[in-house]
Amino acid sequence: MHLENYPLSGKEDHLRRFQYTWFNIFPSWFEYLPSKDAAYCLPCYLFSKKPSGRLGSDVFIATGFKSWRKVNNGKNCAFLKHIGKDPCSPHNNAMRVFQDLLNQNCHIRNVFHVQSLDQIMKNRLRLKTSIDMVRYLSLQACALRGHDETSESRNQGNFLEMIKLIASYNDEVAKVVLENAPYNSKYTSHKIQKEILNILSSKVKNHIREEVGDSKFCIIVDEARDESKKEQMALILRFVDKNGFIQERFFDIVHVKNTTTLTLKNELCVVLSRHNLNVSNIRGQGYDSASNMRGEWNGLEALFLNDCPYAYYVHCFAHRLQLALIAASREVISIHQFFSKLTFILK
């Protein structure tokens, strides 16, 4: 602190006072307290450990230095003695900690920020690897999960085995996936796989919806029971794109509680409305020949015709071909016996 006149102290014949020029000589640590007319070392005051026990070791920390006659004393200057010649002296150690405090790059907030950025980049690479694996296996119509995905398994399923393969060729990926990933963010669980599939499915359906636009379209529907004994209904959209070409897009597959006509219609309407596809724009229906699908009065065909009179029904060509082959094979005994035995073996 700069004062016009610093108080005098000492013997009457050798009165001395604090000199403001000392701030310029020791600018990094020197402090003056007017109320005590004493000098202090700010870094040592903040960060110095317990005094060493040596006489006067705490003078710049607790009591304050005021022996001004010991300052201009050459090598024996009290300030130089306080600093010390050893780089690891208490003052120099405190100075390093003090400089770290002033250095913004060493603040704990910045350290956490750097660590957070590094963790974010690792998480992104780890998640990107899982997304790429799910997308590739889905494109190839391959199963993701294995029968045994434990660490001792020789085949953990396509998803985990593909990640292992990629990691063996890419060191950056190998550093962040599987065993090198945190336990709570591996991004390989069954739940994560399903979430990624749902997101990819939504993006595909949104793209198909953009292709359809405001055009009229046909619906092709079939239902079957899967291995888990659940009824699944598949929906295909047939439409003319902007370039005038006919397109058929597999749009959705829905679990239905039963195969009654009303249930199927309600589920179809939910799917269409969810993607802003107007039922009144349907210009064709394609189903198999089951009574609940093509019934003239109570079939799915009839219900949609009530809402949209231009939704003409066409018997699915694939099912018609199947029925024709079955009828033809019954006329040839050897072929009929072959398919009968094959059906018996498969069931």
GROMACS .gro file of C-alpha atoms in nm:
model
  347
    1MET     CA    1   0.000   0.000   0.000
    2HIS     CA    2   0.137   0.341  -0.097
    3LEU     CA    3   0.135   0.607   0.179
    4GLU     CA    4   0.262   0.964   0.168
    5ASN     CA    5   0.459   0.912   0.489
    6TYR     CA    6   0.537   0.577   0.649
    7PRO     CA    7   0.581   0.580   1.030
    8LEU     CA    8   0.930   0.587   1.177
    9SER     CA    9   1.045   0.313   1.414
   10GLY     CA   10   1.361   0.198   1.588
   11LYS     CA   11   1.609   0.371   1.815
   12GLU     CA   12   1.592   0.747   1.838
   13ASP     CA   13   1.934   0.794   1.683
   14HIS     CA   14   1.868   0.536   1.406
   15LEU     CA   15   1.505   0.582   1.308
   16ARG     CA   16   1.397   0.396   0.996
   17ARG     CA   17   1.077   0.350   0.800
   18PHE     CA   18   0.924   0.127   0.534
   19GLN     CA   19   1.031   0.210   0.177
   20TYR     CA   20   0.780   0.204  -0.105
   21THR     CA   21   1.055   0.108  -0.352
   22TRP     CA   22   1.064  -0.241  -0.198
   23PHE     CA   23   0.738  -0.314  -0.382
   24ASN     CA   24   0.928  -0.272  -0.709
   25ILE     CA   25   1.211  -0.502  -0.597
   26PHE     CA   26   0.982  -0.784  -0.476
   27PRO     CA   27   0.658  -0.727  -0.667
   28SER     CA   28   0.536  -1.087  -0.671
   29TRP     CA   29   0.499  -1.146  -0.299
   30PHE     CA   30   0.562  -0.831  -0.094
   31GLU     CA   31   0.272  -0.682   0.109
   32TYR     CA   32   0.252  -0.404   0.369
   33LEU     CA   33  -0.004  -0.372   0.652
   34PRO     CA   34  -0.034  -0.009   0.772
   35SER     CA   35  -0.217  -0.095   1.094
   36LYS     CA   36   0.083  -0.294   1.216
   37ASP     CA   37   0.349  -0.109   1.017
   38ALA     CA   38   0.480  -0.449   0.910
   39ALA     CA   39   0.562  -0.637   0.590
   40TYR     CA   40   0.421  -0.976   0.500
   41CYS     CA   41   0.470  -1.244   0.236
   42LEU     CA   42   0.132  -1.309   0.075
   43PRO     CA   43   0.215  -1.654  -0.078
   44CYS     CA   44   0.360  -1.778   0.251
   45TYR     CA   45   0.065  -1.636   0.443
   46LEU     CA   46  -0.175  -1.830   0.220
   47PHE     CA   47   0.008  -2.154   0.149
   48SER     CA   48   0.305  -2.197   0.381
   49LYS     CA   49   0.298  -2.501   0.605
   50LYS     CA   50   0.364  -2.485   0.978
   51PRO     CA   51   0.672  -2.278   1.073
   52SER     CA   52   0.991  -2.478   1.095
   53GLY     CA   53   1.051  -2.377   1.457
   54ARG     CA   54   1.356  -2.172   1.363
   55LEU     CA   55   1.361  -1.831   1.529
   56GLY     CA   56   1.187  -1.578   1.308
   57SER     CA   57   1.055  -1.839   1.062
   58ASP     CA   58   0.701  -1.707   1.101
   59VAL     CA   59   0.781  -1.338   1.093
   60PHE     CA   60   0.653  -1.287   0.736
   61ILE     CA   61   0.347  -1.501   0.808
   62ALA     CA   62   0.216  -1.424   1.157
   63THR     CA   63   0.384  -1.137   1.342
   64GLY     CA   64   0.496  -0.930   1.044
   65PHE     CA   65   0.844  -0.803   0.961
   66LYS     CA   66   0.939  -0.453   1.082
   67SER     CA   67   1.315  -0.469   1.140
   68TRP     CA   68   1.386  -0.221   0.861
   69ARG     CA   69   1.754  -0.193   0.951
   70LYS     CA   70   1.804  -0.556   0.837
   71VAL     CA   71   1.688  -0.486   0.484
   72ASN     CA   72   1.978  -0.295   0.330
   73ASN     CA   73   2.236  -0.542   0.452
   74GLY     CA   74   2.374  -0.694   0.131
   75LYS     CA   75   2.363  -1.075   0.125
   76ASN     CA   76   2.221  -1.073   0.476
   77CYS     CA   77   1.914  -0.883   0.361
   78ALA     CA   78   1.616  -1.016   0.555
   79PHE     CA   79   1.404  -1.032   0.240
   80LEU     CA   80   1.664  -1.243   0.056
   81LYS     CA   81   1.701  -1.472   0.356
   82HIS     CA   82   1.325  -1.521   0.360
   83ILE     CA   83   1.330  -1.623  -0.006
   84GLY     CA   84   1.619  -1.863   0.047
   85LYS     CA   85   1.872  -2.003  -0.199
   86ASP     CA   86   1.718  -2.350  -0.213
   87PRO     CA   87   1.457  -2.387  -0.496
   88CYS     CA   88   1.257  -2.601  -0.252
   89SER     CA   89   1.263  -2.349   0.031
   90PRO     CA   90   0.929  -2.291   0.207
   91HIS     CA   91   0.891  -1.954   0.033
   92ASN     CA   92   0.965  -2.094  -0.315
   93ASN     CA   93   0.725  -2.382  -0.259
   94ALA     CA   94   0.454  -2.138  -0.154
   95MET     CA   95   0.532  -1.920  -0.458
   96ARG     CA   96   0.477  -2.212  -0.696
   97VAL     CA   97   0.140  -2.286  -0.541
   98PHE     CA   98   0.053  -1.916  -0.551
   99GLN     CA   99   0.145  -1.891  -0.921
  100ASP     CA  100  -0.068  -2.197  -0.994
  101LEU     CA  101  -0.357  -2.019  -0.827
  102LEU     CA  102  -0.308  -1.714  -1.049
  103ASN     CA  103  -0.263  -1.930  -1.359
  104GLN     CA  104  -0.611  -1.975  -1.511
  105ASN     CA  105  -0.503  -2.289  -1.695
  106CYS     CA  106  -0.430  -2.460  -1.363
  107HIS     CA  107  -0.766  -2.384  -1.205
  108ILE     CA  108  -0.958  -2.693  -1.104
  109ARG     CA  109  -1.250  -2.569  -1.313
  110ASN     CA  110  -1.034  -2.577  -1.625
  111VAL     CA  111  -0.890  -2.914  -1.532
  112PHE     CA  112  -1.241  -3.052  -1.498
  113HIS     CA  113  -1.336  -2.884  -1.826
  114VAL     CA  114  -1.046  -3.051  -2.009
  115GLN     CA  115  -1.132  -3.385  -1.851
  116SER     CA  116  -1.497  -3.338  -1.946
  117LEU     CA  117  -1.408  -3.262  -2.309
  118ASP     CA  118  -1.187  -3.569  -2.322
  119GLN     CA  119  -1.463  -3.784  -2.174
  120ILE     CA  120  -1.716  -3.640  -2.419
  121MET     CA  121  -1.494  -3.729  -2.716
  122LYS     CA  122  -1.448  -4.084  -2.584
  123ASN     CA  123  -1.822  -4.124  -2.526
  124ARG     CA  124  -1.897  -4.001  -2.876
  125LEU     CA  125  -1.653  -4.245  -3.035
  126ARG     CA  126  -1.787  -4.529  -2.821
  127LEU     CA  127  -2.148  -4.447  -2.910
  128LYS     CA  128  -2.064  -4.398  -3.279
  129THR     CA  129  -1.909  -4.745  -3.287
  130SER     CA  130  -2.226  -4.899  -3.142
  131ILE     CA  131  -2.446  -4.704  -3.386
  132ASP     CA  132  -2.237  -4.813  -3.685
  133MET     CA  133  -2.252  -5.176  -3.576
  134VAL     CA  134  -2.631  -5.169  -3.531
  135ARG     CA  135  -2.678  -4.994  -3.864
  136TYR     CA  136  -2.452  -5.239  -4.050
  137LEU     CA  137  -2.609  -5.551  -3.900
  138SER     CA  138  -2.958  -5.416  -3.963
  139LEU     CA  139  -2.871  -5.342  -4.325
  140GLN     CA  140  -2.745  -5.698  -4.368
  141ALA     CA  141  -3.052  -5.841  -4.189
  142CYS     CA  142  -2.830  -6.010  -3.929
  143ALA     CA  143  -2.916  -6.083  -3.568
  144LEU     CA  144  -2.747  -5.861  -3.311
  145ARG     CA  145  -2.755  -6.067  -2.994
  146GLY     CA  146  -2.598  -6.404  -2.925
  147HIS     CA  147  -2.716  -6.704  -2.726
  148ASP     CA  148  -2.436  -6.650  -2.473
  149GLU     CA  149  -2.287  -6.301  -2.435
  150THR     CA  150  -2.085  -6.364  -2.119
  151SER     CA  151  -1.714  -6.284  -2.118
  152GLU     CA  152  -1.631  -6.657  -2.122
  153SER     CA  153  -1.838  -6.721  -2.436
  154ARG     CA  154  -1.652  -6.809  -2.756
  155ASN     CA  155  -1.919  -6.635  -2.961
  156GLN     CA  156  -2.090  -6.336  -2.798
  157GLY     CA  157  -2.313  -6.258  -3.094
  158ASN     CA  158  -2.271  -6.049  -3.407
  159PHE     CA  159  -2.289  -5.711  -3.235
  160LEU     CA  160  -2.013  -5.767  -2.977
  161GLU     CA  161  -1.798  -5.973  -3.212
  162MET     CA  162  -1.812  -5.696  -3.475
  163ILE     CA  163  -1.701  -5.438  -3.217
  164LYS     CA  164  -1.409  -5.666  -3.127
  165LEU     CA  165  -1.316  -5.690  -3.495
  166ILE     CA  166  -1.324  -5.312  -3.546
  167ALA     CA  167  -1.122  -5.259  -3.227
  168SER     CA  168  -0.852  -5.499  -3.350
  169TYR     CA  169  -0.796  -5.275  -3.655
  170ASN     CA  170  -0.845  -4.934  -3.492
  171ASP     CA  171  -0.644  -4.838  -3.184
  172GLU     CA  172  -0.857  -4.529  -3.118
  173VAL     CA  173  -1.168  -4.746  -3.095
  174ALA     CA  174  -0.990  -5.015  -2.895
  175LYS     CA  175  -0.901  -4.762  -2.624
  176VAL     CA  176  -1.263  -4.673  -2.548
  177VAL     CA  177  -1.481  -4.983  -2.608
  178LEU     CA  178  -1.566  -5.306  -2.424
  179GLU     CA  179  -1.319  -5.371  -2.138
  180ASN     CA  180  -1.168  -5.021  -2.172
  181ALA     CA  181  -1.507  -4.850  -2.136
  182PRO     CA  182  -1.655  -4.738  -1.801
  183TYR     CA  183  -1.896  -4.991  -1.660
  184ASN     CA  184  -2.186  -4.744  -1.668
  185SER     CA  185  -2.133  -4.621  -2.027
  186LYS     CA  186  -2.030  -4.913  -2.247
  187TYR     CA  187  -2.322  -4.850  -2.488
  188THR     CA  188  -2.346  -5.221  -2.569
  189SER     CA  189  -2.643  -5.334  -2.359
  190HIS     CA  190  -2.958  -5.480  -2.513
  191LYS     CA  191  -3.148  -5.167  -2.411
  192ILE     CA  192  -2.900  -4.942  -2.595
  193GLN     CA  193  -2.921  -5.161  -2.905
  194LYS     CA  194  -3.300  -5.133  -2.906
  195GLU     CA  195  -3.288  -4.756  -2.855
  196ILE     CA  196  -3.049  -4.718  -3.149
  197LEU     CA  197  -3.273  -4.940  -3.363
  198ASN     CA  198  -3.577  -4.731  -3.272
  199ILE     CA  199  -3.397  -4.409  -3.365
  200LEU     CA  200  -3.279  -4.553  -3.696
  201SER     CA  201  -3.629  -4.684  -3.761
  202SER     CA  202  -3.777  -4.339  -3.699
  203LYS     CA  203  -3.530  -4.177  -3.938
  204VAL     CA  204  -3.609  -4.432  -4.210
  205LYS     CA  205  -3.984  -4.390  -4.167
  206ASN     CA  206  -3.951  -4.011  -4.175
  207HIS     CA  207  -3.757  -4.040  -4.501
  208ILE     CA  208  -4.024  -4.266  -4.651
  209ARG     CA  209  -4.288  -4.020  -4.536
  210GLU     CA  210  -4.106  -3.742  -4.721
  211GLU     CA  211  -4.096  -3.963  -5.032
  212VAL     CA  212  -4.472  -4.017  -5.018
  213GLY     CA  213  -4.544  -3.648  -4.963
  214ASP     CA  214  -4.906  -3.564  -5.051
  215SER     CA  215  -4.933  -3.846  -5.306
  216LYS     CA  216  -5.199  -4.113  -5.302
  217PHE     CA  217  -5.077  -4.453  -5.187
  218CYS     CA  218  -5.170  -4.817  -5.145
  219ILE     CA  219  -5.129  -5.033  -4.836
  220ILE     CA  220  -5.010  -5.394  -4.843
  221VAL     CA  221  -5.068  -5.573  -4.513
  222ASP     CA  222  -4.995  -5.920  -4.382
  223GLU     CA  223  -4.988  -6.067  -4.037
  224ALA     CA  224  -4.817  -6.374  -3.894
  225ARG     CA  225  -4.721  -6.528  -3.562
  226ASP     CA  226  -4.351  -6.507  -3.473
  227GLU     CA  227  -4.136  -6.749  -3.272
  228SER     CA  228  -4.253  -6.595  -2.945
  229LYS     CA  229  -4.616  -6.672  -3.041
  230LYS     CA  230  -4.697  -6.301  -3.082
  231GLU     CA  231  -4.904  -6.173  -3.370
  232GLN     CA  232  -4.710  -5.929  -3.586
  233MET     CA  233  -4.861  -5.713  -3.860
  234ALA     CA  234  -4.638  -5.580  -4.139
  235LEU     CA  235  -4.727  -5.269  -4.341
  236ILE     CA  236  -4.589  -5.183  -4.685
  237LEU     CA  237  -4.661  -4.858  -4.868
  238ARG     CA  238  -4.685  -4.854  -5.247
  239PHE     CA  239  -4.679  -4.514  -5.416
  240VAL     CA  240  -4.550  -4.315  -5.712
  241ASP     CA  241  -4.250  -4.095  -5.627
  242LYS     CA  242  -4.172  -3.746  -5.756
  243ASN     CA  243  -3.989  -3.890  -6.057
  244GLY     CA  244  -4.290  -4.096  -6.162
  245PHE     CA  245  -4.152  -4.435  -6.053
  246ILE     CA  246  -4.353  -4.687  -5.852
  247GLN     CA  247  -4.196  -4.754  -5.514
  248GLU     CA  248  -4.271  -5.014  -5.247
  249ARG     CA  249  -4.138  -4.938  -4.901
  250PHE     CA  250  -4.157  -5.159  -4.595
  251PHE     CA  251  -4.290  -4.905  -4.348
  252ASP     CA  252  -4.363  -5.064  -4.012
  253ILE     CA  253  -4.422  -5.383  -3.818
  254VAL     CA  254  -4.668  -5.374  -3.529
  255HIS     CA  255  -4.752  -5.618  -3.252
  256VAL     CA  256  -5.129  -5.677  -3.239
  257LYS     CA  257  -5.322  -5.835  -2.954
  258ASN     CA  258  -5.536  -6.039  -3.192
  259THR     CA  259  -5.618  -6.065  -3.562
  260THR     CA  260  -5.976  -5.944  -3.553
  261THR     CA  261  -6.070  -5.702  -3.827
  262LEU     CA  262  -6.133  -5.406  -3.597
  263THR     CA  263  -5.803  -5.452  -3.413
  264LEU     CA  264  -5.605  -5.460  -3.737
  265LYS     CA  265  -5.782  -5.152  -3.872
  266ASN     CA  266  -5.728  -4.953  -3.553
  267GLU     CA  267  -5.357  -5.038  -3.545
  268LEU     CA  268  -5.316  -4.941  -3.911
  269CYS     CA  269  -5.493  -4.610  -3.853
  270VAL     CA  270  -5.268  -4.537  -3.554
  271VAL     CA  271  -4.954  -4.599  -3.763
  272LEU     CA  272  -5.079  -4.386  -4.052
  273SER     CA  273  -5.196  -4.097  -3.833
  274ARG     CA  274  -4.870  -4.100  -3.638
  275HIS     CA  275  -4.692  -4.012  -3.963
  276ASN     CA  276  -4.961  -3.776  -4.093
  277LEU     CA  277  -5.074  -4.015  -4.366
  278ASN     CA  278  -5.440  -3.950  -4.441
  279VAL     CA  279  -5.662  -4.256  -4.476
  280SER     CA  280  -5.858  -4.074  -4.745
  281ASN     CA  281  -5.547  -4.086  -4.966
  282ILE     CA  282  -5.550  -4.467  -4.979
  283ARG     CA  283  -5.612  -4.586  -5.334
  284GLY     CA  284  -5.556  -4.958  -5.294
  285GLN     CA  285  -5.546  -5.246  -5.047
  286GLY     CA  286  -5.351  -5.568  -5.078
  287TYR     CA  287  -5.406  -5.863  -4.841
  288ASP     CA  288  -5.422  -6.240  -4.843
  289SER     CA  289  -5.748  -6.430  -4.886
  290ALA     CA  290  -5.823  -6.478  -4.515
  291SER     CA  291  -6.181  -6.396  -4.420
  292ASN     CA  292  -6.077  -6.129  -4.169
  293MET     CA  293  -5.886  -5.951  -4.445
  294ARG     CA  294  -6.102  -5.970  -4.758
  295GLY     CA  295  -6.445  -6.036  -4.610
  296GLU     CA  296  -6.707  -5.859  -4.819
  297TRP     CA  297  -6.905  -5.729  -4.519
  298ASN     CA  298  -6.685  -5.742  -4.210
  299GLY     CA  299  -6.335  -5.783  -4.349
  300LEU     CA  300  -6.053  -5.526  -4.328
  301GLU     CA  301  -6.118  -5.446  -4.693
  302ALA     CA  302  -6.479  -5.348  -4.620
  303LEU     CA  303  -6.390  -5.129  -4.322
  304PHE     CA  304  -6.143  -4.921  -4.523
  305LEU     CA  305  -6.386  -4.897  -4.815
  306ASN     CA  306  -6.637  -4.739  -4.577
  307ASP     CA  307  -6.386  -4.464  -4.494
  308CYS     CA  308  -6.234  -4.438  -4.840
  309PRO     CA  309  -6.447  -4.562  -5.133
  310TYR     CA  310  -6.149  -4.548  -5.372
  311ALA     CA  311  -5.935  -4.790  -5.169
  312TYR     CA  312  -5.988  -5.080  -5.408
  313TYR     CA  313  -5.891  -5.427  -5.293
  314VAL     CA  314  -5.643  -5.645  -5.487
  315HIS     CA  315  -5.567  -5.999  -5.378
  316CYS     CA  316  -5.195  -6.017  -5.299
  317PHE     CA  317  -5.012  -6.166  -5.599
  318ALA     CA  318  -4.764  -6.351  -5.379
  319HIS     CA  319  -5.047  -6.524  -5.195
  320ARG     CA  320  -5.224  -6.600  -5.522
  321LEU     CA  321  -4.909  -6.760  -5.657
  322GLN     CA  322  -4.874  -6.964  -5.339
  323LEU     CA  323  -5.233  -7.088  -5.365
  324ALA     CA  324  -5.179  -7.176  -5.732
  325LEU     CA  325  -4.865  -7.375  -5.651
  326ILE     CA  326  -5.044  -7.562  -5.371
  327ALA     CA  327  -5.333  -7.649  -5.599
  328ALA     CA  328  -5.100  -7.761  -5.878
  329SER     CA  329  -4.882  -7.971  -5.647
  330ARG     CA  330  -5.185  -8.165  -5.526
  331GLU     CA  331  -5.238  -8.291  -5.880
  332VAL     CA  332  -4.889  -8.449  -5.886
  333ILE     CA  333  -4.868  -8.724  -5.625
  334SER     CA  334  -4.488  -8.723  -5.591
  335ILE     CA  335  -4.473  -8.346  -5.538
  336HIS     CA  336  -4.764  -8.357  -5.295
  337GLN     CA  337  -4.590  -8.629  -5.091
  338PHE     CA  338  -4.263  -8.433  -5.095
  339PHE     CA  339  -4.419  -8.117  -4.951
  340SER     CA  340  -4.623  -8.315  -4.699
  341LYS     CA  341  -4.311  -8.487  -4.565
  342LEU     CA  342  -4.116  -8.160  -4.569
  343THR     CA  343  -4.391  -7.988  -4.370
  344PHE     CA  344  -4.396  -8.276  -4.121
  345ILE     CA  345  -4.017  -8.254  -4.076
  346LEU     CA  346  -4.017  -7.877  -4.027
  347LYS     CA  347  -4.301  -7.881  -3.776
   0.00000   0.00000   0.00000
